[in-house]
Amino acid sequence: MPVTRISDLDELRTVIRSNDRVIVNFGAGCCKNCQIMEPIYDKLSNEYSNIVFISVPIDNDEAVVKKYKIEVIPTFKFFEHSVEAGEVTGAIVCALMKGVKMLTAV
C-alpha cells in the first residue's frame, strides 16, 4: 500500500484511530536525512500491507510538532490500536526495520 501524505492534524488523528497499525513519518522537504529515508519508507509501505504508512510534512505545522513532540527529523512513530508503541529518530534504517517488525509481530 503506498504511503499516504497528510498535512492536517485532525486527519492524522482520524487515521491513527481508524487503523490497527500505523507508522507516521514526520519530516521536512529541506531535510537531507528525510530525503534519504523516503524511498526506504516507500518500499516498506509496499512490502507490509497490514500497516498504514503515513507521511506528515512538519515544515509549517506547529500544532503537529507540539502534539507529537517532534524534536528531530525524520521521526517515525509507531501506533498500535491508537496507542504510541515506539519511536525512531534520525535516518537509522535498521531501527526503522525493527519497529516495522515489532508491529507485524503482534
Short mmCIF file of C-alpha atoms in Angstrom, two decimals:
data_model
loop_
_atom_site.label_atom_id
_atom_site.label_comp_id
_atom_site.label_asym_id
_atom_site.label_seq_id
_atom_site.Cartn_x
_atom_site.Cartn_y
_atom_site.Cartn_z
CA MET A 1 0.00 0.00 0.00
CA PRO A 2 1.50 3.37 -0.93
CA VAL A 3 2.37 6.00 1.65
CA THR A 4 -0.48 8.38 2.42
CA ARG A 5 0.53 12.05 2.67
CA ILE A 6 -1.32 14.00 5.37
CA SER A 7 -0.89 17.65 6.29
CA ASP A 8 -3.73 18.16 8.76
CA LEU A 9 -3.65 17.29 12.48
CA ASP A 10 -7.31 16.23 12.59
CA GLU A 11 -6.91 13.94 9.59
CA LEU A 12 -3.81 12.38 11.15
CA ARG A 13 -5.67 11.69 14.40
CA THR A 14 -8.52 10.09 12.43
CA VAL A 15 -6.19 7.78 10.51
CA ILE A 16 -4.40 6.70 13.69
CA ARG A 17 -7.73 5.99 15.43
CA SER A 18 -9.20 4.16 12.42
CA ASN A 19 -6.39 1.64 11.83
CA ASP A 20 -4.82 -1.10 13.94
CA ARG A 21 -1.21 -0.47 12.91
CA VAL A 22 0.14 2.88 11.72
CA ILE A 23 3.62 4.28 11.18
CA VAL A 24 3.94 8.04 10.81
CA ASN A 25 6.99 9.63 9.19
CA PHE A 26 7.37 13.22 10.39
CA GLY A 27 9.79 15.07 8.15
CA ALA A 28 10.51 18.14 6.04
CA GLY A 29 11.37 18.74 2.41
CA CYS A 30 14.58 20.59 3.28
CA CYS A 31 15.90 17.75 5.47
CA LYS A 32 18.62 15.62 3.81
CA ASN A 33 18.09 12.70 6.20
CA CYS A 34 14.36 12.79 5.42
CA GLN A 35 15.16 12.60 1.71
CA ILE A 36 17.46 9.63 2.34
CA MET A 37 14.77 7.74 4.28
CA GLU A 38 11.84 8.50 1.97
CA PRO A 39 12.50 5.79 -0.67
CA ILE A 40 13.16 3.22 2.08
CA TYR A 41 9.88 4.16 3.78
CA ASP A 42 8.05 3.96 0.43
CA LYS A 43 9.47 0.48 -0.19
CA LEU A 44 8.42 -0.72 3.26
CA SER A 45 4.89 0.57 2.66
CA ASN A 46 4.63 -1.70 -0.38
CA GLU A 47 6.03 -4.72 1.48
CA TYR A 48 3.83 -4.52 4.60
CA SER A 49 0.20 -4.18 3.53
CA ASN A 50 -1.08 -4.78 7.07
CA ILE A 51 0.43 -1.47 8.24
CA VAL A 52 -0.76 2.00 7.23
CA PHE A 53 2.21 4.22 6.35
CA ILE A 54 1.67 7.97 6.73
CA SER A 55 3.98 10.84 5.82
CA VAL A 56 3.47 14.21 7.51
CA PRO A 57 5.44 17.29 6.43
CA ILE A 58 6.02 19.43 9.51
CA ASP A 59 7.64 22.41 7.77
CA ASN A 60 4.88 24.85 8.76
CA ASP A 61 2.73 22.91 11.21
CA GLU A 62 3.49 23.83 14.79
CA ALA A 63 0.35 22.02 16.02
CA VAL A 64 1.62 18.64 14.76
CA VAL A 65 5.12 19.28 16.12
CA LYS A 66 3.73 20.14 19.54
CA LYS A 67 1.12 17.35 19.71
CA TYR A 68 3.56 14.58 18.76
CA LYS A 69 6.62 16.15 20.46
CA ILE A 70 8.79 16.16 17.33
CA GLU A 71 12.30 17.35 18.18
CA VAL A 72 14.34 15.60 15.47
CA ILE A 73 13.54 14.86 11.84
CA PRO A 74 12.92 12.43 10.50
CA THR A 75 10.92 10.94 13.36
CA PHE A 76 8.99 7.72 12.85
CA LYS A 77 6.23 6.98 15.35
CA PHE A 78 4.61 3.56 15.59
CA PHE A 79 0.98 3.22 16.69
CA GLU A 80 -0.89 0.07 17.61
CA HIS A 81 -4.64 0.36 18.26
CA SER A 82 -4.27 4.17 18.54
CA VAL A 83 -1.56 3.93 21.21
CA GLU A 84 2.01 5.00 20.53
CA ALA A 85 4.11 1.82 20.63
CA GLY A 86 7.53 3.18 19.69
CA GLU A 87 9.63 5.83 18.01
CA VAL A 88 12.72 6.08 15.85
CA THR A 89 14.51 9.39 15.36
CA GLY A 90 17.00 10.07 12.62
CA ALA A 91 17.98 8.19 9.47
CA ILE A 92 18.57 4.81 11.09
CA VAL A 93 17.35 2.14 8.68
CA CYS A 94 17.88 -0.84 11.00
CA ALA A 95 15.90 0.86 13.79
CA LEU A 96 13.04 1.61 11.38
CA MET A 97 13.04 -2.04 10.25
CA LYS A 98 12.98 -3.20 13.88
CA GLY A 99 9.93 -1.01 14.54
CA VAL A 100 8.12 -2.36 11.48
CA LYS A 101 8.83 -5.94 12.56
CA MET A 102 7.63 -5.13 16.08
CA LEU A 103 4.27 -4.01 14.68
CA THR A 104 3.92 -7.07 12.45
CA ALA A 105 4.76 -9.48 15.29
CA VAL A 106 1.65 -8.53 17.24
#
